[in-house]
Every structure is written in C-alpha cells, then in structure tokens.
Coordinates of C-alpha atoms and ligand atoms in Angstrom, one line a residue:
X1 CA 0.0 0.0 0.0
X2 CA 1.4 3.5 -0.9
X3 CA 0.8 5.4 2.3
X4 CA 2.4 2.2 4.6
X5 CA 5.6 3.3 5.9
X6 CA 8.8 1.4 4.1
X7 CA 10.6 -0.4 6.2
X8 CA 14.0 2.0 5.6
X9 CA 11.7 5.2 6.7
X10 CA 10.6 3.5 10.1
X11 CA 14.1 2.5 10.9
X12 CA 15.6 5.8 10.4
X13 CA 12.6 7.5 12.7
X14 CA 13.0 4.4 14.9
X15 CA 17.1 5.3 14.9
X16 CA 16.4 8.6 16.0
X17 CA 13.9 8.1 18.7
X18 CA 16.3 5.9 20.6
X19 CA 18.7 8.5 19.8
X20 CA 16.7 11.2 21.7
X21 CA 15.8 9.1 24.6
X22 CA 19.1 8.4 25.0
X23 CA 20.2 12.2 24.5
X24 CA 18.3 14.7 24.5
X25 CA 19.8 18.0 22.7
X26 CA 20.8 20.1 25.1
X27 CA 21.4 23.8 25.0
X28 CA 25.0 23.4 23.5
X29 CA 24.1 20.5 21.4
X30 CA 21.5 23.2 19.2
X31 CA 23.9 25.5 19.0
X32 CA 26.2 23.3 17.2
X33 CA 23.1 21.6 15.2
X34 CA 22.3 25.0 13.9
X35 CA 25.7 26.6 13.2
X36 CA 26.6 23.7 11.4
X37 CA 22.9 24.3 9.4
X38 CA 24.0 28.1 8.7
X39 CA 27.4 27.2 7.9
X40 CA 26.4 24.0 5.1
X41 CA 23.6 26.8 3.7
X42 CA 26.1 29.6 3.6
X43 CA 28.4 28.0 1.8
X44 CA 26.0 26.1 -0.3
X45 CA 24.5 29.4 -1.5
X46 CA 25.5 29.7 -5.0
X47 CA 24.8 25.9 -5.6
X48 CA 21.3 26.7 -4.0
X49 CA 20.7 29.1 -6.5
X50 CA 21.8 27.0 -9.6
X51 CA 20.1 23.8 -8.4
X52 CA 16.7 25.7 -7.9
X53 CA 17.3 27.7 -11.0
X54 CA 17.8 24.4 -13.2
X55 CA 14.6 23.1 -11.7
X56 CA 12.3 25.6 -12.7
X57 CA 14.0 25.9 -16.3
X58 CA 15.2 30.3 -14.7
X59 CA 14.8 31.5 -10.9
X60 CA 15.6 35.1 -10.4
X61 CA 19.0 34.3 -9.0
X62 CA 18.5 37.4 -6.3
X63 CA 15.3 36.2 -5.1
X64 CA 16.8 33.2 -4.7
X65 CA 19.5 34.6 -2.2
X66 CA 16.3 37.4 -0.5
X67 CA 14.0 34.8 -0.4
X68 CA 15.8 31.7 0.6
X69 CA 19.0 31.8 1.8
X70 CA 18.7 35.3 3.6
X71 CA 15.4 34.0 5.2
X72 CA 17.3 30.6 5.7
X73 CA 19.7 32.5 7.7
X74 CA 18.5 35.3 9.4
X75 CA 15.7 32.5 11.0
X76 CA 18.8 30.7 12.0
X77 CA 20.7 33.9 14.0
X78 CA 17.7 34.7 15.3
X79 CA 17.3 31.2 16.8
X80 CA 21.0 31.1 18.0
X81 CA 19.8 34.6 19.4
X82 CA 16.6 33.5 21.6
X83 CA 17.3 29.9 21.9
X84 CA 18.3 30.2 25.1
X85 CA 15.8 32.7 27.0
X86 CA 12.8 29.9 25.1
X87 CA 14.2 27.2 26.9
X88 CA 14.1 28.1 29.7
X89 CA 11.5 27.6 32.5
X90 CA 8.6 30.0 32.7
X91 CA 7.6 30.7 35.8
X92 CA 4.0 31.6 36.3
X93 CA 2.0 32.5 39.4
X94 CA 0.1 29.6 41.2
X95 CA -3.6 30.1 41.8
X96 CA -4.4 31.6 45.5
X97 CA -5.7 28.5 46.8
X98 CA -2.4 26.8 45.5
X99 CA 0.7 29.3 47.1
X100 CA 2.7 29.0 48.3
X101 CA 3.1 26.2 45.9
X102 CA 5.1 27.3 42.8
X103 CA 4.0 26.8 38.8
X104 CA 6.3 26.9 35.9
X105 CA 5.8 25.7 32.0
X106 CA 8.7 24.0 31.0
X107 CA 9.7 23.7 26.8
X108 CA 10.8 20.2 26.4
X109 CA 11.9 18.6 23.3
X110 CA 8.9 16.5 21.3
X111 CA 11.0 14.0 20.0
X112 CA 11.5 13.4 16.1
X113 CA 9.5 15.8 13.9
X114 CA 8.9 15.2 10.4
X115 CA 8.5 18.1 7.6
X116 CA 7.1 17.8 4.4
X117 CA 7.8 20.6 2.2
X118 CA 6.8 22.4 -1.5
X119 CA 8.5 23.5 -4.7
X120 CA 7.7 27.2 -4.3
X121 CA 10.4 28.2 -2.2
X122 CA 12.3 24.6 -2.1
X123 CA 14.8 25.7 0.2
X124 CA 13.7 27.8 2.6
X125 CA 10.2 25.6 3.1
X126 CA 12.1 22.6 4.0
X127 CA 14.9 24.3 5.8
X128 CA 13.2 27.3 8.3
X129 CA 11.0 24.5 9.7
X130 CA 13.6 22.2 10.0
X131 CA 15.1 25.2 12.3
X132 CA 12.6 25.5 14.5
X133 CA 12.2 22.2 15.1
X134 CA 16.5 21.8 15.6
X135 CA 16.0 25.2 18.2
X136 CA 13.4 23.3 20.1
X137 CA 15.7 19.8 20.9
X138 CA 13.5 17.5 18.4
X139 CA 15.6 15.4 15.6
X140 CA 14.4 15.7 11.5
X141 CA 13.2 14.0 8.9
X142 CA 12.5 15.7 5.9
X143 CA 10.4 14.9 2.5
X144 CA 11.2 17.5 0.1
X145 CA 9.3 18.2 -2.8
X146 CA 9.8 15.6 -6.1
X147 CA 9.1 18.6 -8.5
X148 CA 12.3 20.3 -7.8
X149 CA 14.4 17.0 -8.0
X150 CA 17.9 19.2 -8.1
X151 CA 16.9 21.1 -4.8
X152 CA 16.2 17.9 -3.3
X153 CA 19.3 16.2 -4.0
X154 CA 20.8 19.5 -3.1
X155 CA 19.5 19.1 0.2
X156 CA 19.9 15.8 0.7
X157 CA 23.6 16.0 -0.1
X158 CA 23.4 19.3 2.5
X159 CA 22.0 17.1 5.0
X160 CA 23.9 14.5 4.7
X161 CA 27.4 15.7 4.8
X162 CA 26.6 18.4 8.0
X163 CA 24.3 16.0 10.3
X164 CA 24.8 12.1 11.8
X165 CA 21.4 10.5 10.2
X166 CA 20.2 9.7 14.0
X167 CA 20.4 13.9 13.9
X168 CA 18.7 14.7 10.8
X169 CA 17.6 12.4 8.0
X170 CA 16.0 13.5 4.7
X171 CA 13.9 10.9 2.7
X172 CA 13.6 11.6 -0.9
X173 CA 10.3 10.1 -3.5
X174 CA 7.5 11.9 -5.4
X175 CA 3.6 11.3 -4.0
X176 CA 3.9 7.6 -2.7
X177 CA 6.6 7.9 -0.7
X178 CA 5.5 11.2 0.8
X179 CA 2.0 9.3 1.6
X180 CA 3.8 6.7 3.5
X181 CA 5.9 9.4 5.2
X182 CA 2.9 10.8 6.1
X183 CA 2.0 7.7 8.1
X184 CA 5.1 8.0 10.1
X185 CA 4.2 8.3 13.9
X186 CA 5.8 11.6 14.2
X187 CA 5.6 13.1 17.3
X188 CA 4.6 16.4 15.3
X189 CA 4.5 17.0 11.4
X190 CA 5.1 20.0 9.5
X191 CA 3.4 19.8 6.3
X192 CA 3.7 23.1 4.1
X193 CA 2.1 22.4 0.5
X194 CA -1.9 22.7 -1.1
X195 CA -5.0 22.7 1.1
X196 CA -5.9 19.4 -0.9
X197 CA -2.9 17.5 0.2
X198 CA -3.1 19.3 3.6
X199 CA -6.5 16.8 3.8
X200 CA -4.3 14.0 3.2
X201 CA -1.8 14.6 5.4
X202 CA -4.3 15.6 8.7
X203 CA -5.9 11.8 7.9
X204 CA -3.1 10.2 7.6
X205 CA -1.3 11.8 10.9
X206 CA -4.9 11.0 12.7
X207 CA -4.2 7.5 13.0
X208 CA -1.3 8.1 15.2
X209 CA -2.8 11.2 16.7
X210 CA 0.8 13.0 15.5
X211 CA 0.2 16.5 15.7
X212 CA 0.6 18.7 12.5
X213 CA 1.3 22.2 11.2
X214 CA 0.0 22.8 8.2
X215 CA 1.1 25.5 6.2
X216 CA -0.9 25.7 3.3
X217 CA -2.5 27.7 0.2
X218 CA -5.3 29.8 -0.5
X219 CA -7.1 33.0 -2.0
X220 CA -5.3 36.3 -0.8
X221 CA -7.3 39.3 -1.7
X222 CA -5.8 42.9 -1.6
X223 CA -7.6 45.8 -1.4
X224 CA -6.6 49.3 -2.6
X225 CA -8.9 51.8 -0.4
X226 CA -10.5 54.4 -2.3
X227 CA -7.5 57.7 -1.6
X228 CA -4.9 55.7 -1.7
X229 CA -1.9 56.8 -4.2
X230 CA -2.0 54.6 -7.3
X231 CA 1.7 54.5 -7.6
X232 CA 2.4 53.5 -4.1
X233 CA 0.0 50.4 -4.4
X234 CA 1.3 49.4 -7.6
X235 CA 5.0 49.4 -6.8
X236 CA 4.1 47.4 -4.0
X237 CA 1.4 45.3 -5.6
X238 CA 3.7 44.2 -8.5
X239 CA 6.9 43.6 -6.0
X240 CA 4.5 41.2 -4.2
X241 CA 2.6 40.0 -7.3
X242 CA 5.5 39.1 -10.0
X243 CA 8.1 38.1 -7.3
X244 CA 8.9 34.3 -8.3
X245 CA 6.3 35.1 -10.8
X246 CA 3.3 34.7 -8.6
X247 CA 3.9 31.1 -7.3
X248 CA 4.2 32.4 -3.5
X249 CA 1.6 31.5 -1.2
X250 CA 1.4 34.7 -0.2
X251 CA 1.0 35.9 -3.3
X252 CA -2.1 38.9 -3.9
X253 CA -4.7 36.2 -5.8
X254 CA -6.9 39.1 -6.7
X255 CA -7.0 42.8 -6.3
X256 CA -10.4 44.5 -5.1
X257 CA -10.0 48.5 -6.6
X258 CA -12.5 51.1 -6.2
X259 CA -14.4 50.8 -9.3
X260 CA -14.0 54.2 -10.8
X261 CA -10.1 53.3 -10.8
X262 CA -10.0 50.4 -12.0
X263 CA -9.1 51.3 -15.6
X264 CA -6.3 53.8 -14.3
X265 CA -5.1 51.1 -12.1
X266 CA -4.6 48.5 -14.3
X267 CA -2.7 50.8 -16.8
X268 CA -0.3 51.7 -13.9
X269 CA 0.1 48.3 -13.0
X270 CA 0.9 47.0 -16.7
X271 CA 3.6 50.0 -17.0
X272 CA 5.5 48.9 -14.1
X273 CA 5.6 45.5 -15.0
X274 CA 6.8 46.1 -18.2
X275 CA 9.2 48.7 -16.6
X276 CA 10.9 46.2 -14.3
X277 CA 10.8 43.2 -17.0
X278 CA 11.6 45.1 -20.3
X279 CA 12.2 41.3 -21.8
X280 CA 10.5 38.8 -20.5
X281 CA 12.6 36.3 -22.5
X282 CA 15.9 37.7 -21.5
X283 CA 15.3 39.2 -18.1
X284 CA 16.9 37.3 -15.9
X285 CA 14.7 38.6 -12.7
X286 CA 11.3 37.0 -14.3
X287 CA 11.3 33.0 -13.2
X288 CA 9.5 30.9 -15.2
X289 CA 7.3 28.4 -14.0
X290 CA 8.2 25.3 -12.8
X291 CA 6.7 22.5 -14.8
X292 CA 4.7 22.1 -18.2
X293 CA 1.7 21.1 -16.4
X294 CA 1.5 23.9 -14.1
X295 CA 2.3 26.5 -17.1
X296 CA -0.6 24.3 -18.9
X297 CA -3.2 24.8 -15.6
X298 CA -2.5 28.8 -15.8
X299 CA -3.3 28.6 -19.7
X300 CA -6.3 27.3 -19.2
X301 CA -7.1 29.4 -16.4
X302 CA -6.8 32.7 -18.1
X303 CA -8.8 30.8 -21.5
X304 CA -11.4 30.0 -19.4
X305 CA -11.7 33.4 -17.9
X306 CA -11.4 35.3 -21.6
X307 CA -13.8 33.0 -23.0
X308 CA -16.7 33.8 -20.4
X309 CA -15.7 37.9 -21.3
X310 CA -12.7 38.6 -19.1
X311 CA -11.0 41.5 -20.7
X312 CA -7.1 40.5 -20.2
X313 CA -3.7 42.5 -20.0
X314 CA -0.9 40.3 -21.7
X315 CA 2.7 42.0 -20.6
X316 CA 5.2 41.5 -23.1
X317 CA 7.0 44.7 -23.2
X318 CA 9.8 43.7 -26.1
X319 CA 7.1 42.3 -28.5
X320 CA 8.5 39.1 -28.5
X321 CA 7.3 35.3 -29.5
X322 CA 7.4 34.0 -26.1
X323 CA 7.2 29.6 -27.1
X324 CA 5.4 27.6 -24.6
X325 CA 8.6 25.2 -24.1
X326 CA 10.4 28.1 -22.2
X327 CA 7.7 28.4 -19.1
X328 CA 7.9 31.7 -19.0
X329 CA 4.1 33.0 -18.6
X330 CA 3.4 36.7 -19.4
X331 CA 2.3 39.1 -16.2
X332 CA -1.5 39.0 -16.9
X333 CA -4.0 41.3 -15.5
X334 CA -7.8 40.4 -15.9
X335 CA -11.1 42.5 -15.7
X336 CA -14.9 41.4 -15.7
X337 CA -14.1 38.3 -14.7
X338 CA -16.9 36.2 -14.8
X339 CA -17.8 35.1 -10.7
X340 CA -18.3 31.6 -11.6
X341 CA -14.9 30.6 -13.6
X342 CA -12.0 28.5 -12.1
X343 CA -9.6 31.3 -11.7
X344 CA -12.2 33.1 -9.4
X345 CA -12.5 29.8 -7.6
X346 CA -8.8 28.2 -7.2
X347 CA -6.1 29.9 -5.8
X348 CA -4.2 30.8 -8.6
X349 CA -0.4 30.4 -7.7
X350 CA 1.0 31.9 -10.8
X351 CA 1.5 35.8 -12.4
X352 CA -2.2 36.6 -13.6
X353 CA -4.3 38.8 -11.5
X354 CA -8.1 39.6 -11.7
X355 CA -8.5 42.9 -10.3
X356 CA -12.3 43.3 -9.3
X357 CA -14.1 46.7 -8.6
X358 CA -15.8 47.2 -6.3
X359 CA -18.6 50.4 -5.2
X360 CA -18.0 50.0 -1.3
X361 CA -15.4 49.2 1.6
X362 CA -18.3 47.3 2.9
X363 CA -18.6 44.8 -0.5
X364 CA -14.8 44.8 -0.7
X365 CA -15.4 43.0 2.5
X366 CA -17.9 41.1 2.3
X367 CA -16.6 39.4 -1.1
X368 CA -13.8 38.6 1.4
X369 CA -15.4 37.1 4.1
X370 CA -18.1 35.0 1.4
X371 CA -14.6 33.1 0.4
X372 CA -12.5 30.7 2.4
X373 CA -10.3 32.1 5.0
X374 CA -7.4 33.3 2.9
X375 CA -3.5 32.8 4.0
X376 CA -2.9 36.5 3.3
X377 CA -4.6 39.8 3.0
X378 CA -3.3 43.2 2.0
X379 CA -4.6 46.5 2.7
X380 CA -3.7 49.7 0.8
X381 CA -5.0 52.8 3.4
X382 CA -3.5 55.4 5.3
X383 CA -6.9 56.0 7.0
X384 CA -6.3 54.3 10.4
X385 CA -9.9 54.1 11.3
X386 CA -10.6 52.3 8.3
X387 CA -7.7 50.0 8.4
X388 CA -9.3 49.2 11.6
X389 CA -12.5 48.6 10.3
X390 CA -10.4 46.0 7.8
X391 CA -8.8 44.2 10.3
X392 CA -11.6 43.9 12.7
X393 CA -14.2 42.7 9.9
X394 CA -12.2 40.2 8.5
X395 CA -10.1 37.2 9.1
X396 CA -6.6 35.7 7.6
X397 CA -3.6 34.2 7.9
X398 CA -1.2 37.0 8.1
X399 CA -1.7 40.9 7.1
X400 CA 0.5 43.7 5.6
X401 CA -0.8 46.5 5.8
X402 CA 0.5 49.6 2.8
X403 CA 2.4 46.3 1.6
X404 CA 2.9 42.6 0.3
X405 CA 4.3 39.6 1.6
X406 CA 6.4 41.8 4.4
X407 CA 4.2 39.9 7.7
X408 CA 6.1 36.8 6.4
X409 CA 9.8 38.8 7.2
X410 CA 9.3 39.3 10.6
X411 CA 11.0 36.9 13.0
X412 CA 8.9 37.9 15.9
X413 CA 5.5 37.2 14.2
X414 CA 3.8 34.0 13.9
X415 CA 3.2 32.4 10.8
X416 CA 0.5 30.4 9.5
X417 CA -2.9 30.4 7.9
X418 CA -6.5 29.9 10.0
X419 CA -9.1 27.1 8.9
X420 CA -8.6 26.0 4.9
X421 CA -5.6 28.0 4.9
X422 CA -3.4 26.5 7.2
X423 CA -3.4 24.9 11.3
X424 CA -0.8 26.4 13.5
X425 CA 2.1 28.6 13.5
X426 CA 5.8 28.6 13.1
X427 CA 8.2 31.6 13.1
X428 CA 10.8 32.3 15.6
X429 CA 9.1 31.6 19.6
X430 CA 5.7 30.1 18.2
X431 CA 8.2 27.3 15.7
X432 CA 9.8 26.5 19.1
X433 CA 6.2 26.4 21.1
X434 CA 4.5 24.4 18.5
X435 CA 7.3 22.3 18.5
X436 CA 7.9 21.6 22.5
X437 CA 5.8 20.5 25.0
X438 CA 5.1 23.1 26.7
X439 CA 5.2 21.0 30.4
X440 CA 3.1 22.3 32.7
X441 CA 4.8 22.0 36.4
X442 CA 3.0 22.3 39.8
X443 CA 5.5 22.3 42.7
X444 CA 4.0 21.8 46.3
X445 CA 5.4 23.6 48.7
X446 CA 6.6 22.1 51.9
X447 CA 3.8 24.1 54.3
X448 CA 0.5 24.3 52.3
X449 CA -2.9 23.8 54.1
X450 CA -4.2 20.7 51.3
X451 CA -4.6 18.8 54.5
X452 CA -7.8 20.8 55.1
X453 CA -9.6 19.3 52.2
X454 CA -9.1 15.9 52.9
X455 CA -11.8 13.1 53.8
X456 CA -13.4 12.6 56.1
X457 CA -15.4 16.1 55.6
X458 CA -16.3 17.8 58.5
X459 CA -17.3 21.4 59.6
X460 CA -14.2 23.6 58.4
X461 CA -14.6 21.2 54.7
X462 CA -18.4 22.6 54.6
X463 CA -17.2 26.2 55.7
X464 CA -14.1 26.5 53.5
X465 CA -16.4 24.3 50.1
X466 CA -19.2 27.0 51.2
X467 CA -16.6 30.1 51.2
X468 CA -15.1 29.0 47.7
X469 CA -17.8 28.2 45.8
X470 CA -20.2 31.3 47.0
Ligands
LIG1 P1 1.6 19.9 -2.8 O1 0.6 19.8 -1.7 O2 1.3 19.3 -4.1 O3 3.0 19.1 -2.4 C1 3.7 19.5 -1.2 C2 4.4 18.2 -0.7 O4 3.5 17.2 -0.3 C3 5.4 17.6 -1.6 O5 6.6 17.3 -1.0 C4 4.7 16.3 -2.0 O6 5.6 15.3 -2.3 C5 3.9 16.0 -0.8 N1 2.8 15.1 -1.0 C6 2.1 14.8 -2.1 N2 1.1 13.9 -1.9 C7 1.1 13.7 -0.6 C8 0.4 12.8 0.3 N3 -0.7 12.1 -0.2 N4 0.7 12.8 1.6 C9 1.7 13.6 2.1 N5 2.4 14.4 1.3 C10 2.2 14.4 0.0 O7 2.0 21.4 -2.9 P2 3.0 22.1 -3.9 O8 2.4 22.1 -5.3 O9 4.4 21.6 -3.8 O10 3.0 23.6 -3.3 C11 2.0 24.5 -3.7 C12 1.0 24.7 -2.6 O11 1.6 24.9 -1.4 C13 0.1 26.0 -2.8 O12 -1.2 25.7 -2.5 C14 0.7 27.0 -1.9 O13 -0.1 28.0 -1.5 C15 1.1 26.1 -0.8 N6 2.2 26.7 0.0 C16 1.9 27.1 1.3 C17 2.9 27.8 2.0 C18 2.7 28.3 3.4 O14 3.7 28.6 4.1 N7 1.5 28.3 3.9 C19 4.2 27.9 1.4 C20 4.4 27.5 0.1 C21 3.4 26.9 -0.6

C-alpha cells in the first residue's frame, strides 16, 4: 500500500527516537546543530541558486539569495539569538488556593519531527521549519518536494554531509513515498504544501494522533482603499505579485479597486511591470514556472476566464514570441471576470491577477469574508480608522498593511494560515512552542494547608467548600 511506511523510513525515525531518549539536545548540542545548518547553507549558497534555477528551467538568482538563503539565515541567527531565554522555564503565578506552591511551563523537546515541504520556495520551506524544530531539541526527517528534483538532492547531499542521520535524516520520492511518510508516527508533522494535500496529510497523521502544522494555500485578496496613491500600491502590488512570478503563497490572488479606478489602475500596474521586465525572454529577474503542467493549468485558467468575457492585459514589453517550451508565462492582469470561472475559484499560484471593482469598503469586505479564510490579506490605506474597520471585519492568515508579503519577514510574528488555509504557527518563539511540550509543572510547597480538604469532611470542609464556591 502506498501510504504504509517502508521499512528504511521507520528505521531511520525508529534510529532517531532511541537517539533522543538516549540524549536529548541540550542547549550546546542546538547551538552546534544549527551553526553547522548556517554554515552547510552559507556556503551552499551559489549551488542553491543554480540547483533551484535548473529546476524551474530560470529562478531570479536574487530572489533566490532574499528569499531563501537570507530567510534561511537570518531564521537561523535569530534562533541562536533566543534559543536560550525559550528554553528556559517560565515561571508563572500559582492560583491563590495553591501558594505557596510554585508553577512553571517547561519547553521540552517532542522527540523526532517530520516536515514535508513544497516547490515554491524549495529551500527555505524545508529548511526554516527544520530550524525551529533543531532550536526546540526534536531530531528531523525531511520529505522535500519531487518537483524540484535538483533542490532535493541538493538538500539531501546538504543534510547529509553536516548531520549524523540519528540527527537529521531527509527521505527523498514523489507522492507515494510522501504518503507513507505521512504515516510515520511523528511526534509532530510540519506539512507546508496545497490545502488538498493538507486533507491527506491531517488523515493520515490522525491514526497516530501525530500532531501537524499545516502550512498551506489559499485565495489572498488585496484591497486598494479608495485615496490611496496609485503609484504606491502598484510598486508594491507588483513587487508582491511578480516576485517568483506569482507562485508564492502569499501571493495577492486578486486585487479588489475602487471601481471608478479600476481602468487607471490596471494601466499603472501593466507600466511597471513592463518597466521592471523590459524582456521577458531575456530578463533574468522573471522566473519561469516550474513545470509544463503547471504552465498548462494557468493557460487554461486565463482561457477559461477570456472565454466567459474577461478582458485580459498580456505584458510582453519587447514584443516578443514567447514559445510555450520556455515556461515563461506573461504578467497577466484580468477584468470582468466572470464570478463563476476556475480562476475566481482556485487559488491561482502563478503571475495573472483579476482585479475586481468594487462600489463600497463594505462589498470589498464582504466578497472577502463569502470566500475561504485566505492565508494572506493586504490592505492599501493610510486611514487608520478604516484599516481598523479592515482588520476587525475580516479574518486571515497574516496581514501587511501599505504592503505585500512583508508579515512573512518578521522573525517575531507567527506564521501560519487559519481554517482552509493552514493549522498552526511557526516563526521564531511560536516554531519553538508548536514544537515543545510546553510541560506544565506544579510544585508543592513544603507548608500548604491541602490537608484541610481531605476526607473525612467535617465542619471547616463545609465552611471552607461554602466560602469557595459562594
Ligand atoms: P503539494 O501539496 O502538491 O505538495 C507538497 C508536498 O506534499 C510535496 O513534498 C509532495 O511530495 C507531498 N505530497 C504529495 N502527496 C502527498 C500525500 N498524499 N501525503 C503527504 N504528502 C504528499 O504542494 P505544492 O504544489 O508543492 O505547493 C504549492 C501549494 O503549497 C500551494 O497551495 C501553496 O499556497 C502552498 N504553500 C503554502 C505555503 C505556506 O507557508 N503556507 C508555502 C508554500 C506553498
């Protein structure tokens, strides 16, 4: 059966559960996991970039190093930063009834967590969980993504030659094997990847009551408010929109304008883009995408769309024939799109962007809150009562407010969607949370009146149950 565990993928989790009974990481032992981590990425950096360029056929080399390897380590310093103050015991105040006894929540290690990552960001999707859960004492196993088979092997080799396996362990294979590593009694899972799959993943770990994070995908709406400055938004918008072109989960999926803009804004929008990609062909800043049959889904998206009356933007600044083969897909605005088509439905995960009108703040938000609770949302306002409004009236994974993709930056935020967008967080102290036990500890202290309350009940039981509970 494809989702039973091969026997070679329960002895390596069984190798490094003995391993952490036997030794748990301590404080030292971390530090040395995850300077050894920044020191195999650092040095790795350039082949990083080449190996995750040749699997999407052209990655932007810089948003390779910005969006990996800078995320990679700055998650990583800021780990060896904290590391120490999260461990430690937090003490917290004992109920009345209880003090003097004392209370304290102690971070202990889980055990052996397993992380399943994506394509979109190969590298820093398999590695800044793998942090977290390094930080926070547990071993690794990893199952990187089969659609970027270089990156894998990358990080396989990466793994292999900086960690013992009984440390961290990466298991390679396309949908069967990921299945059966799904299976694997974790003692948490880290699953970032599709909302489908997410499904799969949440069964599978049921039936061994493993706990997951799941980082997944979604619809992320932003909304330009009626005074905001067109420019602003749309250096912004396109930054966020075209970077890795579109296939970031954070990525605006639509764009909700006030109607009378609309036309100006999607003018503005289609200068920039043609201003920061003069060829699309040559530039070497605009990634293609990453297989045949993703280029193919987008395709048929945008058809769909035009064929039910969507008026759409095509970028191709230099004029040129731009063959299938090469996977580059032209920045692609839409308009009227009809309600009821696929790209309205799916999140789209790719550079085309329907940009919707709309008459009132109130109907912006409201189309928001009739869709699934999206992974991102972006807000264009320097009205602060407004923004308010915005924030209060609807719910998401993460916001960025005058800005796109930024929430995702900060090392002190959590990260993480909320229902069909994602389960938990990770980021800096809530990685190392969702991946301890947080132990709760009650210490009795030697004088304490518990006696008091003991059988066999009599009068000063009665007075002190009456005094309590009044
Ligand atoms: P995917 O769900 O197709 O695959 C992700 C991983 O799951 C791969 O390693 C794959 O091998 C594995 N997998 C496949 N079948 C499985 C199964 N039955 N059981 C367990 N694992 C299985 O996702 P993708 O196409 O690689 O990535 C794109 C999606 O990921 C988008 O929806 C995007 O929004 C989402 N995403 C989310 C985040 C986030 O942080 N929330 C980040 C990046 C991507």
């Amino acid at each position: 059966m494809a989702d039973t565990p091969q026997p070679s993928m329960y002895s390596a989790l069984e190798r490094q559960r003995a391993a952490h009974l036997q030794a748990p990481f301590d404080y030292a032992e971390r530090v040395r996991l995850l300077k050894a981590l920044r020191k195999a990425v650092s040095s790795r950096k350039e082949a990083i970039a080449q190996a995750i360029s040749a699997d999407f056929g052209r990655r932007s080399r810089h948003e390779t190093m910005i969006a990996e390897v800078m995320m990679i380590l700055g998650d990583i310093d800021h780990h060896l930063r904290y590391m120490r103050r999260w461990m430690r015991p937090r003490p917290v105040p004992a109920d009345a009834l209880f003090q003097p006894g004392r209370c304290e929540i102690r971070p202990q290690a889980l055990g052996v967590v397993g992380v399943i990552s994506p394509w979109n960001y190969p590298a820093q999707l398999a590695l800044m969980p793998m942090t977290a859960a390094l930080a926070a004492g547990n071993r690794v196993m990893l199952k990187p993504s089969e659609l970027t088979p270089k990156t894998s092997d990358l990080l396989a080799e990466l793994i292999g030659s900086t960690f013992k396996p009984a440390e961290v362990d990466c298991v390679l294979g396309g949908p069967e094997v990921a299945a059966a590593f799904a299976a694997l009694p974790f003692d948490h899972l880290v699953f970032t990847g599709s909302t489908a799959v997410g499904r799969l993943v949440m069964q599978a770990a049921a039936r061994n009551l493993t706990p997951v994070t799941l980082e997944l995908g979604g619809k992320s709406p932003a909304i330009i408010a009626e005074d905001f400055p067109v420019a602003e938004a749309v250096d912004r918008l396109v930054a966020g929109k075209f970077m890795n072109a579109g296939q970031t989960c954070i990525a605006p999926d639509y764009l909700l304008v006030p109607q009378a803009k609309r036309e100006s804004i999607v003018s503005a929008m289609m200068a920039e883009i043609e201003r920061r990609y003069p060829s699309l062909l040559q530039s070497p800043d605009y990634t293609s995408i990453v297989s045949d049959r993703h280029y193919q889904r987008l395709q048929a998206l945008v058809d769909e769309a035009e064929q039910g009356g969507a008026r759409v933007f095509r970028a191709n600044p230099a004029g040129e024939p731009i063959p299938a083969e090469s996977r580059i897909f032209p920045p692609t605005l839409l308009t009227d799109t009809p309600g009821d088509c696929a790209l309205m439905r799916e999140e789209i995960f790719g550079p085309v962007l329907p940009v919707l009108g709309y008459s009132s703040l109130e109907g912006a938000i409201e189309h928001v809150n009739a869709q699934d609770r999206p992974l991102a949302l972006y807000l264009f306002d320097h009205n602060a009562q407004r923004a308010e409004r915005v924030l209060n009236a609807t719910i998401s994974g993460g916001v960025s407010i005058n800005d796109t993709l930024f929430h995702i930056a900060q090392s002190s935020l959590p990260f993480g969607g909320v229902g069909p967008s994602g389960i938990g967080h990770y980021h800096g102290p809530y990685g190392f949370d969702a991946l301890s036990k947080l132990k709760p500890v009650f210490k009795q202290s030697r004088w304490h009146g518990m006696g008091l309350l003991n059988p066999p009940y009599r009068k000063l039981a009665d007075f002190l149950a009456g005094f309590l509970t009044r």
